[in-house]
Short mmCIF file of C-alpha atoms in Angstrom, two decimals:
data_model
loop_
_atom_site.label_atom_id
_atom_site.label_comp_id
_atom_site.label_asym_id
_atom_site.label_seq_id
_atom_site.Cartn_x
_atom_site.Cartn_y
_atom_site.Cartn_z
CA MET A 1191 148.75 69.19 65.08
CA LYS A 1192 150.90 71.85 65.18
CA GLU A 1193 151.12 74.91 68.07
CA LYS A 1194 151.68 77.33 65.80
CA PHE A 1195 150.63 78.79 62.91
CA ASN A 1196 151.83 81.59 59.94
CA LEU A 1197 148.40 83.69 59.11
CA ILE A 1198 146.91 85.60 57.10
CA ALA A 1199 144.16 88.61 57.29
CA THR A 1200 142.99 89.14 53.52
CA ALA A 1201 141.85 92.77 53.32
CA ALA A 1202 140.81 94.91 50.36
CA ALA A 1203 142.65 97.11 48.40
CA GLY A 1204 143.71 100.76 49.95
CA LEU A 1205 142.41 98.34 53.64
CA GLU A 1206 145.52 96.61 54.53
CA ALA A 1207 146.87 99.46 57.05
CA VAL A 1208 143.49 99.49 58.69
CA VAL A 1209 143.70 95.53 59.07
CA GLY A 1210 147.24 95.96 60.64
CA ARG A 1211 146.11 98.15 62.93
CA GLU A 1212 143.19 95.67 64.00
CA VAL A 1213 145.75 93.43 64.50
CA ARG A 1214 148.52 95.16 66.66
CA ASP A 1215 145.68 96.10 68.89
CA LEU A 1216 144.93 92.46 69.49
CA GLY A 1217 148.49 92.48 70.54
CA ILE A 1218 149.98 91.28 67.82
CA ASP A 1219 153.05 91.91 66.22
CA CYS A 1220 152.51 92.02 62.09
CA GLN A 1221 153.51 92.48 58.60
CA VAL A 1222 151.61 94.71 56.34
CA GLU A 1223 151.37 94.08 52.42
CA ASN A 1224 149.07 94.59 49.91
CA GLY A 1225 146.10 93.04 50.61
CA ARG A 1226 147.11 91.05 53.06
CA VAL A 1227 148.80 91.35 57.34
CA ARG A 1228 150.76 89.13 58.44
CA PHE A 1229 151.01 87.43 60.95
CA SER A 1230 151.60 84.30 62.87
CA GLY A 1231 150.09 82.84 66.52
CA ASP A 1232 148.25 79.62 68.00
CA VAL A 1233 144.86 78.44 67.81
CA LYS A 1234 143.55 81.08 70.16
CA THR A 1235 145.15 83.70 67.73
CA ILE A 1236 143.09 82.40 64.90
CA ILE A 1237 139.89 82.62 67.17
CA GLN A 1238 140.56 86.05 68.52
CA THR A 1239 140.76 87.51 65.01
CA ASN A 1240 138.05 85.75 63.38
CA LEU A 1241 136.30 86.62 66.70
CA TRP A 1242 137.79 90.76 66.83
CA LEU A 1243 138.38 92.04 63.15
CA ARG A 1244 136.30 93.83 61.65
CA SER A 1245 137.51 95.39 58.52
CA ALA A 1246 139.41 91.88 56.96
CA ASP A 1247 137.83 89.71 54.38
CA ARG A 1248 139.56 85.90 55.67
CA ILE A 1249 141.94 84.94 58.46
CA LYS A 1250 143.71 81.89 56.72
CA ILE A 1251 146.48 79.44 57.79
CA VAL A 1252 149.64 79.84 55.13
CA VAL A 1253 150.47 75.57 55.21
CA GLY A 1254 154.23 76.52 52.86
CA THR A 1255 155.73 78.65 50.43
CA PHE A 1256 157.60 76.65 46.90
CA PRO A 1257 158.68 77.79 43.66
CA ALA A 1258 156.79 75.70 40.73
CA LYS A 1259 157.45 76.29 37.01
CA THR A 1260 155.98 73.22 36.21
CA PHE A 1261 153.27 71.24 37.41
CA GLU A 1262 155.62 67.74 38.60
CA GLU A 1263 157.19 71.23 40.70
CA LEU A 1264 153.87 71.72 41.79
CA PHE A 1265 152.69 67.89 42.51
CA GLN A 1266 156.06 67.33 45.22
CA GLY A 1267 155.72 71.07 46.15
CA VAL A 1268 152.39 70.42 47.60
CA PHE A 1269 153.29 66.84 48.49
CA ALA A 1270 156.02 67.93 50.80
CA LEU A 1271 153.92 70.11 52.92
CA ASP A 1272 152.84 68.48 56.59
CA TRP A 1273 149.56 67.80 55.60
CA GLU A 1274 149.84 65.39 58.62
CA ASN A 1275 149.72 68.71 60.99
CA TYR A 1276 146.36 69.61 59.53
CA LEU A 1277 143.75 67.28 57.94
CA PRO A 1278 142.45 64.41 60.19
CA LEU A 1279 142.17 61.17 58.97
CA GLY A 1280 138.32 61.57 56.74
CA ALA A 1281 138.28 65.20 56.68
CA LYS A 1282 136.52 67.31 53.40
CA PHE A 1283 139.62 69.16 51.77
CA PRO A 1284 138.57 70.71 48.70
CA ILE A 1285 140.88 73.08 46.52
CA SER A 1286 138.33 75.42 46.90
CA LYS A 1287 140.44 78.17 45.16
CA ALA A 1288 143.80 78.23 42.99
CA LYS A 1289 144.78 81.60 41.19
CA CYS A 1290 147.65 82.34 39.11
CA VAL A 1291 148.78 85.67 38.26
CA LYS A 1292 151.94 86.49 36.00
CA SER A 1293 153.44 82.73 36.07
CA LYS A 1294 153.95 79.62 34.09
CA LEU A 1295 151.35 77.90 35.96
CA HIS A 1296 148.47 79.76 34.30
CA ASN A 1297 145.13 76.47 33.96
CA GLU A 1298 143.97 76.94 37.13
CA PRO A 1299 141.59 74.03 37.50
CA SER A 1300 144.31 72.10 36.47
CA VAL A 1301 146.38 73.58 39.39
CA GLN A 1302 143.73 72.45 41.45
CA ALA A 1303 143.08 69.25 40.22
CA ILE A 1304 147.44 68.51 40.73
CA SER A 1305 147.13 70.18 43.99
CA LYS A 1306 143.94 67.49 45.38
CA LYS A 1307 145.93 64.97 43.89
CA ALA A 1308 149.24 65.75 46.41
CA VAL A 1309 147.42 65.87 49.64
CA VAL A 1310 145.51 62.65 48.64
CA LYS A 1311 148.84 60.88 48.28
CA LYS A 1312 150.46 62.17 51.22
CA LEU A 1313 147.24 61.84 53.66
CA GLN A 1314 147.31 57.69 52.42
CA LYS A 1315 151.26 57.43 52.77
CA HIS A 1316 150.69 59.22 56.88
CA TYR A 1317 147.51 57.29 57.31
CA ALA A 1318 148.95 54.10 55.61
CA ARG A 1319 146.12 53.68 53.03
CA PRO A 1320 145.90 51.90 49.55
CA GLU A 1321 147.08 54.08 47.10
CA GLY A 1322 144.09 52.51 44.64
CA VAL A 1323 141.63 52.71 48.05
CA PRO A 1324 139.75 56.07 47.79
CA LEU A 1325 139.85 58.25 51.36
CA GLN A 1326 136.52 59.25 53.08
CA GLU A 1327 135.61 62.36 52.84
CA ASN A 1328 132.60 62.66 55.32
CA GLY A 1329 134.31 64.59 58.10
CA ALA A 1330 134.97 68.72 59.38
CA GLU A 1331 135.96 70.46 56.01
CA PHE A 1332 139.21 72.30 55.46
CA LYS A 1333 139.07 74.73 52.34
CA ILE A 1334 142.46 74.33 50.64
CA GLU A 1335 143.35 77.89 48.31
CA VAL A 1336 146.32 77.48 45.96
CA SER A 1337 148.08 80.59 44.63
CA ILE A 1338 150.53 80.96 42.69
CA LEU A 1339 152.24 84.77 42.34
CA LYS A 1340 155.43 84.94 39.84
CA ASP A 1341 156.19 81.51 40.16
CA LEU A 1342 155.84 80.98 43.78
CA VAL A 1343 152.91 78.91 45.02
CA THR A 1344 150.90 79.87 48.43
CA VAL A 1345 149.17 76.96 50.05
CA MET A 1346 146.48 78.05 52.11
CA ILE A 1347 143.90 77.17 53.96
CA ASP A 1348 140.71 79.07 54.88
CA THR A 1349 140.28 79.68 58.98
CA SER A 1350 136.62 81.46 58.44
CA GLY A 1351 134.56 79.79 56.01
CA SER A 1352 131.50 82.63 54.82
CA SER A 1353 133.63 85.57 54.43
CA LEU A 1354 134.27 87.76 57.76
CA PHE A 1355 132.03 90.45 56.34
CA LYS A 1356 128.84 88.30 57.15
CA ARG A 1357 128.41 89.78 60.73
CA GLY A 1358 125.13 87.39 60.93
CA TYR A 1359 122.80 90.82 61.52
CA ARG A 1360 121.52 91.06 58.21
CA THR A 1361 117.68 90.49 57.39
CA GLU A 1362 117.64 92.32 54.26
CA LYS A 1363 119.36 94.97 52.31
CA GLY A 1364 118.83 97.13 50.14
CA GLY A 1365 120.41 97.93 46.70
CA ALA A 1366 124.13 97.44 46.50
CA PRO A 1367 124.21 97.85 49.69
CA ILE A 1368 128.02 98.22 51.45
CA LYS A 1369 129.67 95.69 53.53
CA GLU A 1370 129.66 94.97 56.54
CA ASN A 1371 133.93 94.55 56.68
CA MET A 1372 134.38 97.96 54.65
CA ALA A 1373 131.53 99.99 56.76
CA ALA A 1374 133.74 99.79 59.52
CA ALA A 1375 136.93 100.22 58.00
CA ILE A 1376 135.61 103.80 57.15
CA LEU A 1377 134.66 104.11 60.44
CA LEU A 1378 138.38 103.49 61.39
CA LEU A 1379 139.90 105.23 59.03
CA SER A 1380 137.36 108.51 60.15
CA ASN A 1381 137.78 110.98 63.41
CA TRP A 1382 134.77 109.63 64.53
CA TYR A 1383 134.89 108.48 68.02
CA PRO A 1384 132.01 107.32 69.79
CA ASP A 1385 132.03 110.47 72.01
CA LYS A 1386 130.85 112.20 68.60
CA PRO A 1387 127.64 112.58 67.20
CA LEU A 1388 126.90 110.41 63.95
CA ILE A 1389 124.93 110.95 61.21
CA ASP A 1390 124.66 108.93 57.91
CA PRO A 1391 121.40 110.78 55.71
CA THR A 1392 121.74 107.72 53.16
CA CYS A 1393 121.83 104.76 55.12
CA GLY A 1394 120.21 102.51 53.18
CA SER A 1395 120.01 99.43 54.86
CA GLY A 1396 121.89 101.08 57.75
CA THR A 1397 125.16 99.29 58.01
CA PHE A 1398 127.34 102.74 58.91
CA CYS A 1399 125.09 103.50 61.82
CA ILE A 1400 124.83 99.06 63.13
CA GLU A 1401 128.75 98.80 62.54
CA ALA A 1402 129.60 102.47 64.31
CA ALA A 1403 127.30 101.51 67.70
CA MET A 1404 129.47 98.25 67.30
CA ILE A 1405 132.61 99.90 67.71
CA GLY A 1406 131.17 102.50 70.34
CA MET A 1407 130.13 98.83 72.49
CA LYS A 1408 133.39 97.46 72.04
CA MET A 1409 131.12 94.63 70.91
CA ALA A 1410 133.03 91.63 68.64
CA PRO A 1411 131.88 92.25 64.61
CA GLY A 1412 132.12 87.88 65.31
CA LEU A 1413 129.96 87.10 67.99
CA ASN A 1414 127.03 86.14 66.36
CA ARG A 1415 128.22 83.96 63.60
CA SER A 1416 130.04 80.76 62.98
CA PHE A 1417 133.44 79.80 61.80
CA ALA A 1418 134.90 76.81 59.79
CA PHE A 1419 137.67 76.36 62.61
CA GLU A 1420 134.88 75.06 65.09
CA ASP A 1421 134.38 72.06 63.28
CA TRP A 1422 137.76 70.91 63.46
CA ASN A 1423 138.84 68.34 65.53
CA TRP A 1424 142.29 70.22 66.94
CA VAL A 1425 140.31 73.86 67.87
CA ASP A 1426 139.75 73.63 71.91
CA LYS A 1427 136.06 73.88 71.55
CA ASP A 1428 136.16 74.96 75.14
CA LEU A 1429 138.83 77.17 74.63
CA VAL A 1430 135.98 78.61 71.33
CA ARG A 1431 133.70 79.12 74.17
CA GLN A 1432 135.86 80.78 76.68
CA LEU A 1433 136.98 83.59 74.43
CA ARG A 1434 133.51 84.09 72.85
CA ALA A 1435 132.74 85.01 76.74
CA GLU A 1436 135.34 87.04 76.91
CA ALA A 1437 134.12 89.21 74.12
CA LEU A 1438 130.48 88.73 75.74
CA SER A 1439 131.21 90.44 79.04
CA GLN A 1440 133.64 92.83 77.38
CA ILE A 1441 130.49 94.89 75.40
CA ASP A 1442 129.27 97.82 77.44
CA GLN A 1443 125.94 98.19 77.75
CA ASP A 1444 125.65 101.16 79.61
CA ILE A 1445 126.60 103.24 76.75
CA GLN A 1446 124.79 106.06 75.25
CA LEU A 1447 126.20 106.55 72.04
CA ASP A 1448 124.41 109.42 69.65
CA ILE A 1449 123.46 107.59 65.47
CA SER A 1450 121.65 108.77 63.09
CA GLY A 1451 120.49 107.51 60.20
CA SER A 1452 117.85 108.19 57.65
CA ASP A 1453 117.09 107.98 54.19
CA LEU A 1454 114.11 108.86 51.61
CA ASP A 1455 112.76 105.17 51.51
CA ALA A 1456 110.48 104.28 54.33
CA ARG A 1457 110.92 100.38 53.39
CA LEU A 1458 114.17 100.59 53.89
CA VAL A 1459 114.37 102.79 56.90
CA GLU A 1460 112.86 99.73 59.15
CA ILE A 1461 115.04 97.43 57.37
CA ALA A 1462 117.37 98.39 59.22
CA LYS A 1463 115.24 99.29 62.49
CA LYS A 1464 115.47 95.41 62.01
CA ASN A 1465 118.91 94.98 61.46
CA ALA A 1466 119.52 97.08 64.05
CA GLU A 1467 117.23 94.83 66.68
CA GLU A 1468 119.13 91.87 64.88
CA ALA A 1469 122.70 93.32 65.44
CA GLY A 1470 122.05 94.31 69.49
CA VAL A 1471 122.19 97.77 68.67
CA ALA A 1472 118.62 98.89 67.95
CA ASP A 1473 119.00 100.94 71.52
CA GLN A 1474 121.97 103.41 70.55
CA ILE A 1475 120.58 104.37 66.97
CA HIS A 1476 117.68 106.76 65.71
CA PHE A 1477 116.82 105.26 62.69
CA LYS A 1478 113.82 107.90 60.40
CA GLN A 1479 112.53 108.65 57.06
CA MET A 1480 113.71 111.65 56.00
CA ARG A 1481 115.14 113.82 52.33
CA LEU A 1482 118.44 114.48 52.95
CA GLN A 1483 118.18 118.53 52.31
CA ASP A 1484 115.93 117.52 55.95
CA LEU A 1485 118.89 117.24 57.63
CA HIS A 1486 119.45 119.70 60.16
CA THR A 1487 121.29 120.06 63.49
CA GLU A 1488 122.47 122.15 66.31
CA LYS A 1489 124.89 119.56 67.83
CA ILE A 1490 128.92 120.40 66.63
CA ASN A 1491 132.27 118.34 66.60
CA GLY A 1492 129.74 115.60 64.87
CA VAL A 1493 130.87 112.69 61.42
CA ILE A 1494 128.61 112.29 58.52
CA ILE A 1495 129.06 109.44 56.80
CA SER A 1496 127.10 108.51 53.73
CA ASN A 1497 127.71 106.25 50.34
CA PRO A 1498 125.04 107.70 48.53
CA PRO A 1499 123.77 106.10 45.38
CA TYR A 1500 126.29 105.82 42.79
CA GLY A 1501 127.51 103.93 39.37
CA GLU A 1502 125.37 101.30 39.14
CA ARG A 1503 122.95 102.06 41.50
CA LEU A 1504 121.68 104.70 40.06
CA LEU A 1505 121.87 104.95 36.46
CA ASP A 1506 119.72 108.24 35.83
CA ASP A 1507 123.25 110.82 36.14
CA ASP A 1508 120.26 113.86 36.63
CA ALA A 1509 119.17 112.23 39.48
CA VAL A 1510 123.45 111.39 40.64
CA THR A 1511 123.97 115.54 40.00
CA GLN A 1512 121.06 116.89 41.77
CA LEU A 1513 121.47 114.59 45.41
CA TYR A 1514 125.41 115.54 45.36
CA GLN A 1515 124.04 119.49 44.38
CA GLU A 1516 121.50 118.99 47.20
CA MET A 1517 124.65 117.16 49.49
CA GLY A 1518 127.11 120.10 49.22
CA GLN A 1519 124.67 123.20 50.09
CA THR A 1520 122.68 120.87 52.90
CA PHE A 1521 126.26 120.17 54.64
CA ALA A 1522 128.00 123.65 54.08
CA PRO A 1523 126.17 125.18 57.23
CA LEU A 1524 127.79 121.88 59.29
CA LYS A 1525 131.04 123.91 59.86
CA THR A 1526 132.27 122.09 62.75
CA TRP A 1527 131.14 118.40 61.47
CA SER A 1528 133.43 116.18 59.31
CA LYS A 1529 132.28 114.79 56.33
CA PHE A 1530 133.12 111.30 55.00
CA ILE A 1531 131.49 110.28 51.33
CA LEU A 1532 132.11 107.55 49.31
CA THR A 1533 131.69 107.71 45.82
CA SER A 1534 133.02 106.31 42.00
CA ASP A 1535 132.04 109.24 40.63
CA GLU A 1536 135.35 111.15 39.49
CA ALA A 1537 133.08 114.33 38.81
CA PHE A 1538 132.03 114.00 42.51
CA GLU A 1539 133.71 117.68 43.84
CA ALA A 1540 132.62 120.05 40.89
CA LYS A 1541 128.49 118.52 41.92
CA TYR A 1542 129.51 118.37 45.68
CA GLY A 1543 130.67 122.09 45.62
CA SER A 1544 133.87 121.82 47.32
CA GLN A 1545 136.85 120.31 46.94
CA ALA A 1546 137.62 117.08 49.88
CA ASP A 1547 140.77 117.68 52.22
CA LYS A 1548 141.82 114.73 51.78
CA LYS A 1549 140.69 111.34 49.47
CA ARG A 1550 141.21 108.25 49.70
CA LYS A 1551 140.83 105.31 46.42
CA LEU A 1552 139.31 101.79 47.76
CA TYR A 1553 137.56 99.52 46.07
CA ASN A 1554 134.02 98.28 46.83
CA GLY A 1555 134.00 94.26 45.71
CA THR A 1556 135.33 95.10 41.97
CA LEU A 1557 134.30 99.08 41.43
CA LYS A 1558 136.93 101.37 42.43
CA VAL A 1559 135.17 104.37 44.48
CA ASP A 1560 136.98 106.95 46.24
CA LEU A 1561 136.03 108.42 49.80
CA TYR A 1562 136.25 112.15 50.47
CA GLN A 1563 137.57 113.16 53.04
CA TYR A 1564 136.24 116.82 54.39
CA PHE A 1565 137.55 118.17 58.08
CA GLY A 1566 135.43 119.53 59.95
CA GLN A 1567 136.15 122.70 61.85
CA ARG A 1568 137.15 121.51 65.31
CA VAL A 1569 135.62 123.65 68.53
CA LYS A 1570 135.48 123.55 71.86
CA ARG A 1571 131.63 122.06 73.56
CA GLN A 1572 130.77 124.58 76.36
CA LEU A 1573 130.53 122.60 79.23
CA ASP A 1574 126.88 122.05 81.56
#
């Protein structure tokens, strides 16, 4: 089996730089591209990036790249790859996804079928199995993906399993909640640090607050879930246990964070509390049922992060307008607080009552959204 791998961390559009920064923070050199961050490493790197990256979607091994304009070129290109270094005898290896963009080959089911046939033939040859006898696929699963962009084929194996946004702490969720990795990315894009107060006045099921607490406590986001690579026979189980134990030992249980979340919907507040308990951060967050316009605080230099109802989440335009107006009026007195508000409403600034200092285009799933950023007036705290 291989010792070094070409790897990519996939990312939502607009978040690639955040993922790149996280990869570098792990001490790994990388290259940021559209929708992905490229890097290389060993099995330890695969484990660490899955455990620690907060804003990435998945970690994938790049098995190889080659040009192909015909199905014969696709077959030969896939066949030529060193599958014996990844797939042990008996492995399940579905071609789980094929994506063709601006390419001569555009029939995705055919791309999947031909790629599968090429991998089967290569393994039959390597493991000296007769061509007429099907390979038994009763072992660990290696999901293979084939991407063709402008006639360049990239073949990958997914190491993560379910997407990395699935941290494992959501007991329930509200309507159209923000994904955990996007919430973490927005926190990393903001000017919030663990020594500052943080408020989410439209907290829903609590994702922003929980992700902030995990960041503040230095809690690895992948600690309470499993990954596809853990079933692979060439991944050292002792190494996985060791890196999980190291991540566990890094959690700062002594830190005291100032994180608050509130929502008009009492049912969602209860869900948020349960999710925080499941994540192991309940002691760090104060949740309560409250109207947004009742928000008041004497604290300074804090950060407000909000993912208010928008677009498909709230169909009543008048209600949206009223909410954003109330938001602007409620936040206005908090001069030293920075505000980061995520919405798809392009008229948000007019409804809110002021123009953002900065606006960043992101995608919440397939929905185009903007992160409106208002920076507070920095003042020195009085020493006790």
